[in-house]
Amino acid sequence: MLQDLDQLAARIGQLVQRTRQLHAERDALRARVNDFEAEQRTLKQRAAEREAEITELQAKLRDHDGAVSAMLEQAQQVESSLREQLAREISERQSLEARYAARESELQGSLQSRDTELQRLRVAAASARERIDAVLARLPGAPSGEQH
């Protein structure tokens, strides 16, 4: 029986030792759980910060998209205005060219008419000189070498 009691005492000692070991493991596990919870809180905080940054960046992107859209619309309006102005300038230039061509043609005609008139006047002047010379040659006192 003593032997049974010794075995029982040894068995109780083993149980106490095993209980202490389990308590130590439990405490170690609790410490690890606490560490994991702290790490989880840190990660959640980081995730929240990143989410806030993403939200801020999305807001900025929307603002920039709006600004880009406004600038694109403005650029399109300026382009349209410039195209209209260019069309007006081209039309005006073509109109001026047509007027200048018509004026040049008119002046060329006038010049040609004047050249013809000048030529006719030269012929008339030469003819008049010949007649005047002929009349002068027939006048009394005219040099005799000039008479025909």
Short mmCIF file of N, CA and C in Angstrom, two decimals:
data_model
loop_
_atom_site.label_atom_id
_atom_site.label_comp_id
_atom_site.label_asym_id
_atom_site.label_seq_id
_atom_site.Cartn_x
_atom_site.Cartn_y
_atom_site.Cartn_z
N MET A 1 0.78 -1.16 0.00
CA MET A 1 0.00 0.00 0.00
C MET A 1 0.85 1.26 0.00
N LEU A 2 1.93 1.17 0.73
CA LEU A 2 2.84 2.27 0.72
C LEU A 2 3.38 2.51 -0.68
N GLN A 3 3.59 1.44 -1.27
CA GLN A 3 4.06 1.50 -2.62
C GLN A 3 3.00 2.17 -3.49
N ASP A 4 1.76 1.85 -3.22
CA ASP A 4 0.68 2.47 -3.99
C ASP A 4 0.62 3.97 -3.69
N LEU A 5 0.88 4.29 -2.44
CA LEU A 5 0.86 5.70 -2.08
C LEU A 5 2.05 6.42 -2.71
N ASP A 6 3.18 5.75 -2.77
CA ASP A 6 4.33 6.35 -3.42
C ASP A 6 4.06 6.56 -4.90
N GLN A 7 3.43 5.58 -5.47
CA GLN A 7 3.11 5.70 -6.89
C GLN A 7 2.10 6.83 -7.10
N LEU A 8 1.15 6.88 -6.16
CA LEU A 8 0.14 7.92 -6.25
C LEU A 8 0.79 9.29 -6.07
N ALA A 9 1.73 9.40 -5.11
CA ALA A 9 2.43 10.66 -4.88
C ALA A 9 3.25 11.02 -6.10
N ALA A 10 3.91 10.01 -6.69
CA ALA A 10 4.69 10.27 -7.91
C ALA A 10 3.75 10.71 -9.03
N ARG A 11 2.63 10.03 -9.07
CA ARG A 11 1.66 10.37 -10.12
C ARG A 11 1.11 11.77 -9.89
N ILE A 12 0.83 12.16 -8.68
CA ILE A 12 0.34 13.50 -8.35
C ILE A 12 1.44 14.51 -8.66
N GLY A 13 2.68 14.17 -8.36
CA GLY A 13 3.82 15.06 -8.69
C GLY A 13 3.90 15.29 -10.19
N GLN A 14 3.71 14.21 -10.93
CA GLN A 14 3.74 14.33 -12.39
C GLN A 14 2.59 15.22 -12.87
N LEU A 15 1.42 15.02 -12.24
CA LEU A 15 0.25 15.84 -12.61
C LEU A 15 0.49 17.30 -12.27
N VAL A 16 1.10 17.57 -11.10
CA VAL A 16 1.39 18.95 -10.71
C VAL A 16 2.39 19.55 -11.71
N GLN A 17 3.43 18.73 -12.01
CA GLN A 17 4.42 19.22 -12.97
C GLN A 17 3.76 19.46 -14.33
N ARG A 18 2.90 18.52 -14.75
CA ARG A 18 2.22 18.67 -16.04
C ARG A 18 1.29 19.87 -15.99
N THR A 19 0.63 20.10 -14.86
CA THR A 19 -0.26 21.24 -14.71
C THR A 19 0.53 22.53 -14.81
N ARG A 20 1.67 22.59 -14.13
CA ARG A 20 2.53 23.78 -14.21
C ARG A 20 3.01 24.01 -15.64
N GLN A 21 3.36 22.91 -16.28
CA GLN A 21 3.81 23.01 -17.67
C GLN A 21 2.67 23.53 -18.54
N LEU A 22 1.47 23.02 -18.33
CA LEU A 22 0.30 23.48 -19.11
C LEU A 22 0.00 24.95 -18.80
N HIS A 23 0.13 25.35 -17.51
CA HIS A 23 -0.06 26.76 -17.17
C HIS A 23 0.98 27.63 -17.88
N ALA A 24 2.23 27.16 -17.91
CA ALA A 24 3.28 27.93 -18.58
C ALA A 24 2.99 28.02 -20.08
N GLU A 25 2.55 26.91 -20.68
CA GLU A 25 2.19 26.93 -22.10
C GLU A 25 1.01 27.86 -22.34
N ARG A 26 0.03 27.80 -21.40
CA ARG A 26 -1.13 28.69 -21.52
C ARG A 26 -0.70 30.14 -21.46
N ASP A 27 0.19 30.46 -20.51
CA ASP A 27 0.68 31.84 -20.39
C ASP A 27 1.45 32.26 -21.64
N ALA A 28 2.27 31.33 -22.17
CA ALA A 28 3.01 31.63 -23.40
C ALA A 28 2.03 31.84 -24.56
N LEU A 29 1.02 31.01 -24.62
CA LEU A 29 0.01 31.15 -25.68
C LEU A 29 -0.76 32.46 -25.52
N ARG A 30 -1.08 32.83 -24.29
CA ARG A 30 -1.77 34.11 -24.05
C ARG A 30 -0.88 35.28 -24.50
N ALA A 31 0.42 35.15 -24.17
CA ALA A 31 1.35 36.22 -24.58
C ALA A 31 1.40 36.30 -26.11
N ARG A 32 1.43 35.13 -26.77
CA ARG A 32 1.44 35.13 -28.24
C ARG A 32 0.13 35.70 -28.79
N VAL A 33 -0.98 35.34 -28.16
CA VAL A 33 -2.28 35.87 -28.59
C VAL A 33 -2.28 37.39 -28.43
N ASN A 34 -1.76 37.88 -27.30
CA ASN A 34 -1.69 39.33 -27.08
C ASN A 34 -0.80 40.00 -28.15
N ASP A 35 0.33 39.34 -28.45
CA ASP A 35 1.21 39.88 -29.50
C ASP A 35 0.49 39.91 -30.85
N PHE A 36 -0.22 38.81 -31.16
CA PHE A 36 -0.97 38.75 -32.42
C PHE A 36 -2.06 39.81 -32.46
N GLU A 37 -2.73 40.01 -31.32
CA GLU A 37 -3.78 41.04 -31.27
C GLU A 37 -3.19 42.43 -31.47
N ALA A 38 -2.03 42.67 -30.85
CA ALA A 38 -1.36 43.97 -31.02
C ALA A 38 -0.95 44.16 -32.48
N GLU A 39 -0.40 43.10 -33.06
CA GLU A 39 -0.01 43.17 -34.47
C GLU A 39 -1.24 43.37 -35.36
N GLN A 40 -2.33 42.69 -34.99
CA GLN A 40 -3.58 42.85 -35.75
C GLN A 40 -4.07 44.29 -35.66
N ARG A 41 -4.02 44.89 -34.47
CA ARG A 41 -4.44 46.29 -34.32
C ARG A 41 -3.55 47.21 -35.16
N THR A 42 -2.24 46.93 -35.13
CA THR A 42 -1.30 47.74 -35.93
C THR A 42 -1.63 47.61 -37.42
N LEU A 43 -1.87 46.38 -37.85
CA LEU A 43 -2.19 46.16 -39.26
C LEU A 43 -3.53 46.81 -39.64
N LYS A 44 -4.50 46.74 -38.74
CA LYS A 44 -5.78 47.40 -39.01
C LYS A 44 -5.59 48.91 -39.11
N GLN A 45 -4.75 49.46 -38.23
CA GLN A 45 -4.48 50.90 -38.26
C GLN A 45 -3.80 51.26 -39.58
N ARG A 46 -2.81 50.46 -39.97
CA ARG A 46 -2.13 50.71 -41.25
C ARG A 46 -3.12 50.62 -42.41
N ALA A 47 -3.98 49.59 -42.37
CA ALA A 47 -4.97 49.43 -43.44
C ALA A 47 -5.90 50.63 -43.49
N ALA A 48 -6.29 51.13 -42.31
CA ALA A 48 -7.17 52.31 -42.26
C ALA A 48 -6.44 53.52 -42.83
N GLU A 49 -5.16 53.67 -42.49
CA GLU A 49 -4.38 54.79 -43.03
C GLU A 49 -4.27 54.68 -44.54
N ARG A 50 -4.00 53.47 -45.03
CA ARG A 50 -3.89 53.26 -46.48
C ARG A 50 -5.23 53.53 -47.16
N GLU A 51 -6.28 53.10 -46.52
CA GLU A 51 -7.63 53.35 -47.06
C GLU A 51 -7.91 54.85 -47.12
N ALA A 52 -7.48 55.58 -46.09
CA ALA A 52 -7.66 57.03 -46.09
C ALA A 52 -6.82 57.66 -47.22
N GLU A 53 -5.60 57.16 -47.41
CA GLU A 53 -4.76 57.67 -48.51
C GLU A 53 -5.40 57.39 -49.86
N ILE A 54 -5.93 56.17 -50.00
CA ILE A 54 -6.60 55.80 -51.26
C ILE A 54 -7.80 56.70 -51.50
N THR A 55 -8.58 56.94 -50.46
CA THR A 55 -9.75 57.81 -50.60
C THR A 55 -9.32 59.22 -51.00
N GLU A 56 -8.26 59.71 -50.34
CA GLU A 56 -7.74 61.03 -50.67
C GLU A 56 -7.24 61.09 -52.11
N LEU A 57 -6.51 60.04 -52.52
CA LEU A 57 -6.00 60.00 -53.89
C LEU A 57 -7.14 59.91 -54.91
N GLN A 58 -8.18 59.15 -54.56
CA GLN A 58 -9.34 59.06 -55.46
C GLN A 58 -10.02 60.42 -55.59
N ALA A 59 -10.11 61.15 -54.48
CA ALA A 59 -10.70 62.49 -54.53
C ALA A 59 -9.86 63.41 -55.40
N LYS A 60 -8.53 63.34 -55.21
CA LYS A 60 -7.64 64.15 -56.03
C LYS A 60 -7.77 63.78 -57.50
N LEU A 61 -7.87 62.48 -57.75
CA LEU A 61 -8.01 62.00 -59.13
C LEU A 61 -9.30 62.53 -59.74
N ARG A 62 -10.38 62.51 -58.97
CA ARG A 62 -11.65 63.06 -59.48
C ARG A 62 -11.50 64.54 -59.77
N ASP A 63 -10.82 65.27 -58.85
CA ASP A 63 -10.59 66.70 -59.07
C ASP A 63 -9.76 66.92 -60.33
N HIS A 64 -8.69 66.12 -60.47
CA HIS A 64 -7.83 66.25 -61.65
C HIS A 64 -8.58 65.87 -62.92
N ASP A 65 -9.40 64.82 -62.81
CA ASP A 65 -10.21 64.43 -63.98
C ASP A 65 -11.13 65.56 -64.38
N GLY A 66 -11.72 66.21 -63.39
CA GLY A 66 -12.59 67.35 -63.67
C GLY A 66 -11.81 68.49 -64.31
N ALA A 67 -10.63 68.75 -63.78
CA ALA A 67 -9.79 69.83 -64.33
C ALA A 67 -9.34 69.48 -65.75
N VAL A 68 -8.95 68.23 -65.94
CA VAL A 68 -8.52 67.79 -67.28
C VAL A 68 -9.69 67.89 -68.25
N SER A 69 -10.86 67.47 -67.81
CA SER A 69 -12.04 67.56 -68.68
C SER A 69 -12.34 69.01 -69.02
N ALA A 70 -12.24 69.88 -68.04
CA ALA A 70 -12.48 71.30 -68.29
C ALA A 70 -11.45 71.86 -69.26
N MET A 71 -10.17 71.49 -69.05
CA MET A 71 -9.13 71.99 -69.96
C MET A 71 -9.32 71.42 -71.36
N LEU A 72 -9.73 70.16 -71.45
CA LEU A 72 -9.97 69.55 -72.76
C LEU A 72 -11.12 70.25 -73.46
N GLU A 73 -12.18 70.52 -72.73
CA GLU A 73 -13.32 71.24 -73.31
C GLU A 73 -12.90 72.63 -73.77
N GLN A 74 -12.13 73.31 -72.94
CA GLN A 74 -11.65 74.65 -73.30
C GLN A 74 -10.76 74.58 -74.53
N ALA A 75 -9.88 73.58 -74.59
CA ALA A 75 -9.00 73.43 -75.76
C ALA A 75 -9.81 73.16 -77.01
N GLN A 76 -10.86 72.37 -76.88
CA GLN A 76 -11.72 72.09 -78.04
C GLN A 76 -12.44 73.36 -78.49
N GLN A 77 -12.88 74.17 -77.55
CA GLN A 77 -13.54 75.42 -77.91
C GLN A 77 -12.56 76.36 -78.60
N VAL A 78 -11.33 76.44 -78.07
CA VAL A 78 -10.32 77.29 -78.69
C VAL A 78 -10.00 76.79 -80.09
N GLU A 79 -9.87 75.47 -80.24
CA GLU A 79 -9.60 74.89 -81.55
C GLU A 79 -10.72 75.22 -82.52
N SER A 80 -11.95 75.07 -82.08
CA SER A 80 -13.10 75.38 -82.93
C SER A 80 -13.09 76.85 -83.32
N SER A 81 -12.81 77.72 -82.36
CA SER A 81 -12.75 79.15 -82.63
C SER A 81 -11.65 79.46 -83.64
N LEU A 82 -10.49 78.85 -83.45
CA LEU A 82 -9.37 79.07 -84.37
C LEU A 82 -9.69 78.56 -85.77
N ARG A 83 -10.37 77.42 -85.84
CA ARG A 83 -10.76 76.89 -87.16
C ARG A 83 -11.73 77.84 -87.86
N GLU A 84 -12.68 78.38 -87.09
CA GLU A 84 -13.62 79.34 -87.68
C GLU A 84 -12.88 80.59 -88.15
N GLN A 85 -11.98 81.08 -87.33
CA GLN A 85 -11.20 82.27 -87.68
C GLN A 85 -10.37 81.99 -88.93
N LEU A 86 -9.75 80.81 -88.99
CA LEU A 86 -8.96 80.43 -90.16
C LEU A 86 -9.83 80.38 -91.41
N ALA A 87 -11.02 79.82 -91.29
CA ALA A 87 -11.94 79.75 -92.43
C ALA A 87 -12.30 81.16 -92.90
N ARG A 88 -12.57 82.07 -91.94
CA ARG A 88 -12.89 83.46 -92.31
C ARG A 88 -11.70 84.11 -93.00
N GLU A 89 -10.50 83.91 -92.45
CA GLU A 89 -9.29 84.50 -93.03
C GLU A 89 -9.06 83.98 -94.45
N ILE A 90 -9.25 82.68 -94.64
CA ILE A 90 -9.06 82.08 -95.96
C ILE A 90 -10.08 82.66 -96.94
N SER A 91 -11.33 82.75 -96.49
CA SER A 91 -12.37 83.30 -97.34
C SER A 91 -12.07 84.76 -97.71
N GLU A 92 -11.65 85.53 -96.72
CA GLU A 92 -11.31 86.93 -96.94
C GLU A 92 -10.12 87.06 -97.90
N ARG A 93 -9.12 86.20 -97.71
CA ARG A 93 -7.95 86.22 -98.58
C ARG A 93 -8.34 85.88 -100.02
N GLN A 94 -9.19 84.87 -100.18
CA GLN A 94 -9.64 84.49 -101.52
C GLN A 94 -10.44 85.62 -102.16
N SER A 95 -11.25 86.28 -101.37
CA SER A 95 -12.03 87.41 -101.88
C SER A 95 -11.10 88.53 -102.33
N LEU A 96 -10.10 88.84 -101.50
CA LEU A 96 -9.13 89.88 -101.86
C LEU A 96 -8.36 89.50 -103.13
N GLU A 97 -7.95 88.24 -103.20
CA GLU A 97 -7.23 87.79 -104.39
C GLU A 97 -8.10 87.94 -105.63
N ALA A 98 -9.39 87.60 -105.51
CA ALA A 98 -10.30 87.74 -106.65
C ALA A 98 -10.44 89.21 -107.04
N ARG A 99 -10.58 90.09 -106.03
CA ARG A 99 -10.70 91.52 -106.33
C ARG A 99 -9.42 92.06 -106.96
N TYR A 100 -8.27 91.64 -106.42
CA TYR A 100 -7.01 92.09 -107.00
C TYR A 100 -6.84 91.58 -108.43
N ALA A 101 -7.23 90.34 -108.67
CA ALA A 101 -7.12 89.79 -110.02
C ALA A 101 -8.04 90.56 -110.97
N ALA A 102 -9.26 90.88 -110.51
CA ALA A 102 -10.18 91.64 -111.35
C ALA A 102 -9.63 93.04 -111.61
N ARG A 103 -9.08 93.66 -110.57
CA ARG A 103 -8.51 95.01 -110.72
C ARG A 103 -7.31 94.97 -111.66
N GLU A 104 -6.46 93.94 -111.50
CA GLU A 104 -5.30 93.80 -112.37
C GLU A 104 -5.75 93.63 -113.82
N SER A 105 -6.77 92.80 -114.02
CA SER A 105 -7.30 92.58 -115.36
C SER A 105 -7.84 93.89 -115.93
N GLU A 106 -8.56 94.64 -115.09
CA GLU A 106 -9.11 95.93 -115.50
C GLU A 106 -7.98 96.90 -115.88
N LEU A 107 -6.94 96.94 -115.04
CA LEU A 107 -5.82 97.83 -115.31
C LEU A 107 -5.05 97.40 -116.55
N GLN A 108 -4.92 96.07 -116.75
CA GLN A 108 -4.25 95.57 -117.95
C GLN A 108 -5.03 96.00 -119.20
N GLY A 109 -6.37 95.88 -119.12
CA GLY A 109 -7.21 96.31 -120.24
C GLY A 109 -7.06 97.80 -120.49
N SER A 110 -7.07 98.58 -119.42
CA SER A 110 -6.92 100.02 -119.54
C SER A 110 -5.56 100.37 -120.12
N LEU A 111 -4.50 99.66 -119.64
CA LEU A 111 -3.15 99.90 -120.15
C LEU A 111 -3.07 99.54 -121.63
N GLN A 112 -3.67 98.43 -121.99
CA GLN A 112 -3.66 98.02 -123.39
C GLN A 112 -4.42 99.04 -124.25
N SER A 113 -5.55 99.51 -123.72
CA SER A 113 -6.33 100.52 -124.44
C SER A 113 -5.52 101.80 -124.61
N ARG A 114 -4.80 102.20 -123.57
CA ARG A 114 -3.98 103.41 -123.64
C ARG A 114 -2.80 103.21 -124.59
N ASP A 115 -2.21 102.00 -124.54
CA ASP A 115 -1.12 101.71 -125.48
C ASP A 115 -1.62 101.80 -126.92
N THR A 116 -2.82 101.27 -127.16
CA THR A 116 -3.40 101.35 -128.50
C THR A 116 -3.66 102.80 -128.88
N GLU A 117 -4.20 103.55 -127.91
CA GLU A 117 -4.48 104.97 -128.14
C GLU A 117 -3.19 105.72 -128.39
N LEU A 118 -2.12 105.42 -127.61
CA LEU A 118 -0.82 106.05 -127.78
C LEU A 118 -0.26 105.74 -129.16
N GLN A 119 -0.38 104.49 -129.55
CA GLN A 119 0.11 104.08 -130.86
C GLN A 119 -0.64 104.82 -131.96
N ARG A 120 -1.97 104.93 -131.81
CA ARG A 120 -2.79 105.66 -132.79
C ARG A 120 -2.40 107.13 -132.84
N LEU A 121 -2.13 107.72 -131.62
CA LEU A 121 -1.71 109.11 -131.57
C LEU A 121 -0.33 109.30 -132.20
N ARG A 122 0.58 108.36 -132.01
CA ARG A 122 1.90 108.45 -132.63
C ARG A 122 1.79 108.41 -134.15
N VAL A 123 0.92 107.47 -134.63
CA VAL A 123 0.72 107.39 -136.08
C VAL A 123 0.12 108.69 -136.58
N ALA A 124 -0.88 109.22 -135.82
CA ALA A 124 -1.52 110.48 -136.23
C ALA A 124 -0.52 111.62 -136.19
N ALA A 125 0.37 111.65 -135.16
CA ALA A 125 1.37 112.70 -135.03
C ALA A 125 2.37 112.60 -136.19
N ALA A 126 2.80 111.38 -136.52
CA ALA A 126 3.73 111.20 -137.63
C ALA A 126 3.08 111.64 -138.93
N SER A 127 1.81 111.28 -139.10
CA SER A 127 1.07 111.67 -140.31
C SER A 127 0.92 113.18 -140.35
N ALA A 128 0.63 113.78 -139.17
CA ALA A 128 0.46 115.24 -139.12
C ALA A 128 1.80 115.90 -139.42
N ARG A 129 2.92 115.37 -138.93
CA ARG A 129 4.22 115.94 -139.21
C ARG A 129 4.51 115.89 -140.71
N GLU A 130 4.18 114.78 -141.29
CA GLU A 130 4.40 114.66 -142.73
C GLU A 130 3.58 115.69 -143.50
N ARG A 131 2.32 115.86 -143.10
CA ARG A 131 1.47 116.84 -143.78
C ARG A 131 1.98 118.25 -143.54
N ILE A 132 2.40 118.51 -142.28
CA ILE A 132 2.93 119.84 -141.97
C ILE A 132 4.19 120.08 -142.77
N ASP A 133 5.08 119.10 -142.85
CA ASP A 133 6.30 119.24 -143.63
C ASP A 133 5.96 119.48 -145.10
N ALA A 134 4.94 118.77 -145.57
CA ALA A 134 4.54 118.92 -146.97
C ALA A 134 4.00 120.31 -147.20
N VAL A 135 3.20 120.81 -146.25
CA VAL A 135 2.62 122.15 -146.39
C VAL A 135 3.74 123.16 -146.31
N LEU A 136 4.67 123.01 -145.38
CA LEU A 136 5.77 123.95 -145.22
C LEU A 136 6.67 123.93 -146.46
N ALA A 137 6.80 122.82 -147.06
CA ALA A 137 7.64 122.72 -148.23
C ALA A 137 7.01 123.47 -149.41
N ARG A 138 5.71 123.57 -149.43
CA ARG A 138 5.04 124.26 -150.53
C ARG A 138 4.92 125.75 -150.31
N LEU A 139 5.21 126.22 -149.17
CA LEU A 139 5.09 127.64 -148.86
C LEU A 139 6.18 128.41 -149.61
N PRO A 140 5.85 129.66 -149.99
CA PRO A 140 6.86 130.44 -150.65
C PRO A 140 8.02 130.72 -149.69
N GLY A 141 9.18 130.68 -150.11
CA GLY A 141 10.39 130.94 -149.36
C GLY A 141 10.95 129.68 -148.72
N ALA A 142 10.35 128.58 -149.02
CA ALA A 142 10.85 127.34 -148.46
C ALA A 142 12.11 126.94 -149.20
N PRO A 143 13.02 126.36 -148.56
CA PRO A 143 14.24 125.94 -149.25
C PRO A 143 13.87 125.00 -150.40
N SER A 144 14.52 125.15 -151.52
CA SER A 144 14.16 124.42 -152.71
C SER A 144 14.55 122.94 -152.64
N GLY A 145 15.43 122.54 -151.77
CA GLY A 145 15.85 121.15 -151.67
C GLY A 145 14.77 120.30 -151.00
N GLU A 146 13.89 120.94 -150.31
CA GLU A 146 12.91 120.16 -149.57
C GLU A 146 11.69 119.91 -150.43
N GLN A 147 11.51 120.59 -151.54
CA GLN A 147 10.31 120.39 -152.37
C GLN A 147 10.47 119.14 -153.18
N HIS A 148 9.34 118.53 -153.42
CA HIS A 148 9.39 117.28 -154.18
C HIS A 148 8.92 117.52 -155.55
#
